[in-house]
Amino acid sequence: MNPVALGASDLRVTPVCLGTMTFGEQVAEPLAHRILDRALERGVNFIDTAEMYSVPARAETYGATETIIGNWLARNPSARGQLVLATKVAGPSRGMPWVREGAGMTAADIIASCEGSLRRLRTDVIDLYQIHWPERNVPMFGGLYYDPAQERTQTSILQQLEALATLVRQGKVRHIGLSNETPYGVHEFVRLAEQHGLPRIATVQNVYCLLSRALENGLDETLHRLGVSLLAYSPLGFGLLTGKYDAAGTEGPDAPRQARIARYESVRKQRWGRPEALAAARRYNQLARDHGLSPARMALAFCYTKWQVASTIVGVTSLAQLDEDLDAWGTRLPPELLAEIDRIRWEMRDPAN
């Protein structure tokens, strides 16, 4: 995997990134360390985490993922120089008072969260520090409609940028990014950075997979024209696009109990638990089989080869899953298969947006 540049930054990362939100919940620390070892052995140089991980978010596991990674880095001091390490500051609470007091995300919150991440990760600098979700009101995590009446903004985008700039000046952060953002948000962060001489965002980390392609309806043009790189998360749709739920569904006695959607009621209540998402996944998964591919390989290859994507974030719970995801790199989907994928999308749209 040849490294790719992130935005206009000097960060060069592998086009497959190891996502770590399962560490500390589905994946215990010893296995997490073996997964990190294997990823490094196989050439992956990009690790993504967040202060609120592991997922599903609970007070008891807040910061657990960063702590696990920090312990691994402490035991493997040479690894830090080989890696691009990304983490995120949580946005407004969303029912997680253990993340911080108050409903907003102030400049002081950004500074404090970064310092907490540095301590847990046991590192002096974060290569890519991202805002996990917008401070302002936007539809996200499956929300469909923007409602101006729900606006509760307390910290302007300029103030957020100034706080991030402080961290960059202090040498605690190298580059900044966003996550779960809209075209408006990306434009404002870039415009204000250029107007005020503040750090420019290098990346946006948004959901992108066969079940959720809304970014192709405008955000992709924004990123392309502004020179901001996309980090695509959930390429396998929380497991829906692996085929593991095709036979028994996501709930009930025959559902795969250790798989994420079946295991956690909180996940089933979100976009990945929608019946429409499962119905579309079954169509895509059968299409993959009809073309001699595993569902996971087709879904990953779709992300790996799209011009919109700089790096695809894969989350795993075993070494076998990691190897499968990495082995899918290099797969090319023929034009006729891509056309069939688009026909299914035209019919079923984006049920996990």
Short mmCIF file of C-alpha atoms in Angstrom, two decimals, residues 8-261:
data_model
loop_
_atom_site.label_atom_id
_atom_site.label_comp_id
_atom_site.label_asym_id
_atom_site.label_seq_id
_atom_site.Cartn_x
_atom_site.Cartn_y
_atom_site.Cartn_z
CA ALA A 8 -2.24 19.82 2.28
CA SER A 9 -0.51 18.44 5.38
CA ASP A 10 2.79 16.59 5.56
CA LEU A 11 1.03 13.49 6.87
CA ARG A 12 1.43 10.45 4.64
CA VAL A 13 -0.63 7.43 5.60
CA THR A 14 -1.51 4.01 4.32
CA PRO A 15 -4.84 3.90 2.46
CA VAL A 16 -6.10 1.42 5.07
CA CYS A 17 -6.31 2.73 8.63
CA LEU A 18 -6.82 0.63 11.76
CA GLY A 19 -9.88 1.80 13.65
CA THR A 20 -9.87 0.89 17.33
CA MET A 21 -13.29 1.58 18.83
CA THR A 22 -13.74 -2.13 19.68
CA PHE A 23 -10.70 -2.07 21.99
CA GLY A 24 -11.84 -2.16 25.59
CA GLU A 25 -15.34 -3.48 24.88
CA GLN A 26 -15.41 -6.33 22.35
CA VAL A 27 -11.63 -6.68 22.31
CA ALA A 28 -9.65 -7.13 25.54
CA GLU A 29 -6.25 -5.50 25.90
CA PRO A 30 -4.05 -8.55 25.14
CA LEU A 31 -5.83 -9.20 21.84
CA ALA A 32 -5.88 -5.49 21.03
CA HIS A 33 -2.10 -5.45 21.37
CA ARG A 34 -1.77 -8.43 19.05
CA ILE A 35 -3.98 -6.68 16.50
CA LEU A 36 -1.81 -3.57 16.72
CA ASP A 37 1.30 -5.72 16.29
CA ARG A 38 -0.15 -7.43 13.23
CA ALA A 39 -1.25 -4.18 11.63
CA LEU A 40 2.24 -2.74 12.02
CA GLU A 41 3.81 -5.95 10.69
CA ARG A 42 1.59 -5.76 7.62
CA GLY A 43 2.59 -2.20 6.87
CA VAL A 44 -0.32 -0.20 8.27
CA ASN A 45 1.00 3.11 9.60
CA PHE A 46 -2.29 4.85 10.48
CA ILE A 47 -4.27 4.31 13.71
CA ASP A 48 -7.49 6.12 14.56
CA THR A 49 -9.11 6.38 17.99
CA ALA A 50 -11.15 8.83 20.09
CA GLU A 51 -11.51 9.99 23.66
CA MET A 52 -15.06 8.57 23.98
CA TYR A 53 -14.08 5.04 22.84
CA SER A 54 -14.77 2.18 23.31
CA VAL A 55 -18.15 1.75 21.59
CA PRO A 56 -20.94 1.41 22.57
CA ALA A 57 -20.02 4.33 24.80
CA ARG A 58 -20.30 3.74 28.55
CA ALA A 59 -18.96 5.66 31.53
CA GLU A 60 -16.97 2.60 32.57
CA THR A 61 -15.09 2.39 29.27
CA TYR A 62 -14.59 6.10 28.55
CA GLY A 63 -10.96 6.50 27.47
CA ALA A 64 -10.31 2.75 27.57
CA THR A 65 -9.28 2.51 23.92
CA GLU A 66 -6.72 5.30 24.16
CA THR A 67 -5.35 3.74 27.35
CA ILE A 68 -4.92 0.37 25.62
CA ILE A 69 -3.08 2.02 22.72
CA GLY A 70 -0.94 4.03 25.13
CA ASN A 71 0.07 0.89 26.99
CA TRP A 72 1.01 -0.74 23.69
CA LEU A 73 3.09 2.27 22.66
CA ALA A 74 4.87 2.23 26.02
CA ARG A 75 5.81 -1.41 25.49
CA ASN A 76 6.84 -0.75 21.87
CA PRO A 77 8.64 2.61 21.97
CA SER A 78 9.99 2.28 18.44
CA ALA A 79 6.46 1.98 17.06
CA ARG A 80 5.48 5.59 17.74
CA GLY A 81 7.85 6.98 15.14
CA GLN A 82 6.44 4.63 12.50
CA LEU A 83 2.82 5.65 13.02
CA VAL A 84 0.42 8.46 12.25
CA LEU A 85 -1.75 8.61 15.35
CA ALA A 86 -5.20 10.18 15.12
CA THR A 87 -7.73 10.79 17.86
CA LYS A 88 -10.80 12.94 18.43
CA VAL A 89 -12.34 15.38 20.86
CA ALA A 90 -15.99 14.56 21.54
CA GLY A 91 -18.58 17.10 20.50
CA PRO A 92 -21.57 18.11 22.67
CA SER A 93 -22.59 15.46 25.15
CA ARG A 94 -25.31 13.45 23.33
CA GLY A 95 -26.30 11.78 26.60
CA MET A 96 -22.72 11.14 27.78
CA PRO A 97 -22.23 13.34 30.86
CA TRP A 98 -19.13 11.37 31.80
CA VAL A 99 -17.29 12.89 28.83
CA ARG A 100 -17.62 16.40 30.23
CA GLU A 101 -19.94 18.62 32.20
CA GLY A 102 -22.19 20.95 30.24
CA ALA A 103 -23.98 20.51 26.96
CA GLY A 104 -21.52 22.22 24.63
CA MET A 105 -17.91 21.95 23.52
CA THR A 106 -16.00 25.02 24.61
CA ALA A 107 -12.48 26.04 23.70
CA ALA A 108 -11.43 24.97 27.20
CA ASP A 109 -13.07 21.58 26.60
CA ILE A 110 -11.00 21.09 23.46
CA ILE A 111 -7.77 21.87 25.32
CA ALA A 112 -8.65 19.65 28.29
CA SER A 113 -9.73 16.75 26.09
CA CYS A 114 -6.51 16.90 24.09
CA GLU A 115 -4.41 16.85 27.24
CA GLY A 116 -6.38 13.86 28.52
CA SER A 117 -5.83 12.01 25.25
CA LEU A 118 -2.11 12.74 25.37
CA ARG A 119 -1.90 11.26 28.86
CA ARG A 120 -3.85 8.13 27.98
CA LEU A 121 -1.97 7.61 24.71
CA ARG A 122 1.33 8.21 26.51
CA THR A 123 2.65 10.37 23.73
CA ASP A 124 3.86 13.95 23.41
CA VAL A 125 1.97 14.80 20.23
CA ILE A 126 -1.15 13.78 18.33
CA ASP A 127 -0.56 13.70 14.58
CA LEU A 128 -4.19 14.32 13.60
CA TYR A 129 -6.65 15.78 16.11
CA GLN A 130 -10.26 15.73 14.96
CA ILE A 131 -13.56 17.15 16.20
CA HIS A 132 -15.66 13.99 16.53
CA TRP A 133 -18.98 15.64 15.66
CA PRO A 134 -19.98 19.27 15.15
CA GLU A 135 -20.60 21.57 18.09
CA ARG A 136 -23.51 23.10 16.23
CA ASN A 137 -26.79 21.32 15.51
CA VAL A 138 -26.62 19.13 12.40
CA PRO A 139 -28.31 15.87 11.35
CA MET A 140 -25.83 13.05 11.94
CA PHE A 141 -25.50 9.42 13.04
CA GLY A 142 -28.60 8.59 11.03
CA GLY A 143 -30.44 11.89 11.39
CA LEU A 144 -31.95 13.07 8.13
CA TYR A 145 -33.21 16.63 8.53
CA TYR A 146 -31.66 19.90 9.66
CA ASP A 147 -33.91 21.74 12.12
CA PRO A 148 -32.94 25.38 12.81
CA ALA A 149 -35.11 25.34 15.94
CA GLN A 150 -32.69 22.88 17.54
CA GLU A 151 -29.70 25.21 17.31
CA ARG A 152 -27.84 25.50 20.62
CA THR A 153 -24.40 26.66 19.48
CA GLN A 154 -22.25 28.06 22.27
CA THR A 155 -18.78 28.05 20.70
CA SER A 156 -18.25 29.50 17.24
CA ILE A 157 -16.21 27.72 14.61
CA LEU A 158 -13.65 30.51 14.88
CA GLN A 159 -13.28 29.90 18.61
CA GLN A 160 -12.89 26.18 17.99
CA LEU A 161 -10.17 26.87 15.43
CA GLU A 162 -8.38 29.20 17.80
CA ALA A 163 -8.34 26.51 20.49
CA LEU A 164 -6.96 23.99 18.01
CA ALA A 165 -4.37 26.55 16.91
CA THR A 166 -3.23 26.85 20.52
CA LEU A 167 -2.61 23.11 20.63
CA VAL A 168 -0.66 23.26 17.36
CA ARG A 169 1.47 26.16 18.63
CA GLN A 170 2.18 24.25 21.83
CA GLY A 171 3.40 21.26 19.81
CA LYS A 172 0.68 18.96 21.17
CA VAL A 173 -1.07 18.55 17.81
CA ARG A 174 0.45 18.47 14.33
CA HIS A 175 -2.65 18.70 12.12
CA ILE A 176 -6.41 18.97 12.57
CA GLY A 177 -9.48 17.40 11.06
CA LEU A 178 -13.25 17.06 11.38
CA SER A 179 -15.68 14.16 11.58
CA ASN A 180 -19.37 13.68 10.81
CA GLU A 181 -19.31 17.04 9.02
CA THR A 182 -21.43 18.74 6.39
CA PRO A 183 -20.39 20.76 3.32
CA TYR A 184 -21.22 23.98 5.18
CA GLY A 185 -19.01 23.01 8.11
CA VAL A 186 -16.07 22.11 5.92
CA HIS A 187 -16.31 25.37 3.98
CA GLU A 188 -16.53 27.44 7.17
CA PHE A 189 -13.55 25.76 8.82
CA VAL A 190 -11.46 26.31 5.68
CA ARG A 191 -12.69 29.87 5.09
CA LEU A 192 -12.05 31.02 8.64
CA ALA A 193 -8.66 29.32 8.82
CA GLU A 194 -7.53 31.08 5.66
CA GLN A 195 -9.03 34.41 6.73
CA HIS A 196 -7.42 34.39 10.17
CA GLY A 197 -4.18 32.52 9.54
CA LEU A 198 -5.23 29.50 11.59
CA PRO A 199 -4.55 25.78 10.99
CA ARG A 200 -6.38 24.39 7.99
CA ILE A 201 -8.23 21.11 8.28
CA ALA A 202 -6.53 18.22 6.51
CA THR A 203 -9.29 15.63 6.74
CA VAL A 204 -12.94 14.85 7.26
CA GLN A 205 -13.88 11.46 8.72
CA ASN A 206 -17.41 10.50 7.65
CA VAL A 207 -19.38 7.32 7.18
CA TYR A 208 -19.08 5.91 3.67
CA CYS A 209 -20.13 2.48 2.51
CA LEU A 210 -22.57 0.75 0.17
CA LEU A 211 -25.40 1.46 2.62
CA SER A 212 -24.52 5.11 3.19
CA ARG A 213 -23.29 7.16 0.23
CA ALA A 214 -24.78 10.56 1.02
CA LEU A 215 -21.40 12.27 0.83
CA GLU A 216 -21.54 11.74 -2.94
CA ASN A 217 -24.39 14.25 -3.00
CA GLY A 218 -22.24 17.33 -2.47
CA LEU A 219 -19.68 16.74 0.25
CA ASP A 220 -17.35 14.96 -2.16
CA GLU A 221 -17.19 18.04 -4.38
CA THR A 222 -16.50 20.22 -1.35
CA LEU A 223 -13.62 18.02 -0.25
CA HIS A 224 -12.18 17.78 -3.75
CA ARG A 225 -12.26 21.51 -4.48
CA LEU A 226 -10.92 22.50 -1.05
CA GLY A 227 -8.17 19.89 -1.00
CA VAL A 228 -9.43 18.07 2.11
CA SER A 229 -9.06 14.28 2.36
CA LEU A 230 -11.83 11.86 3.24
CA LEU A 231 -11.30 9.20 5.88
CA ALA A 232 -14.12 6.72 5.31
CA TYR A 233 -15.47 4.92 8.35
CA SER A 234 -17.82 1.91 8.66
CA PRO A 235 -16.97 0.50 5.20
CA LEU A 236 -18.64 -2.76 6.25
CA GLY A 237 -21.72 -1.12 7.71
CA PHE A 238 -21.14 -2.38 11.27
CA GLY A 239 -20.93 -5.91 9.86
CA LEU A 240 -24.08 -5.80 7.72
CA LEU A 241 -21.92 -5.98 4.59
CA THR A 242 -20.03 -9.08 5.69
CA GLY A 243 -23.07 -11.34 5.25
CA LYS A 244 -23.07 -12.47 8.89
CA TYR A 245 -26.64 -11.21 9.40
CA ASP A 246 -28.08 -12.38 6.09
CA ALA A 247 -29.61 -15.63 7.32
CA ALA A 248 -30.81 -14.87 10.85
CA GLY A 249 -31.07 -11.08 10.93
CA THR A 250 -29.83 -8.74 13.64
CA GLU A 251 -31.99 -9.88 16.55
CA GLY A 252 -33.70 -12.99 17.77
CA PRO A 253 -32.42 -16.34 19.01
CA ASP A 254 -30.50 -17.21 15.84
CA ALA A 255 -28.76 -13.84 15.33
CA PRO A 256 -24.96 -13.93 15.74
CA ARG A 257 -24.84 -12.94 19.40
CA GLN A 258 -21.22 -11.83 19.50
CA ALA A 259 -21.57 -9.60 16.45
CA ARG A 260 -21.97 -5.92 17.21
CA ILE A 261 -25.51 -5.17 16.04
#
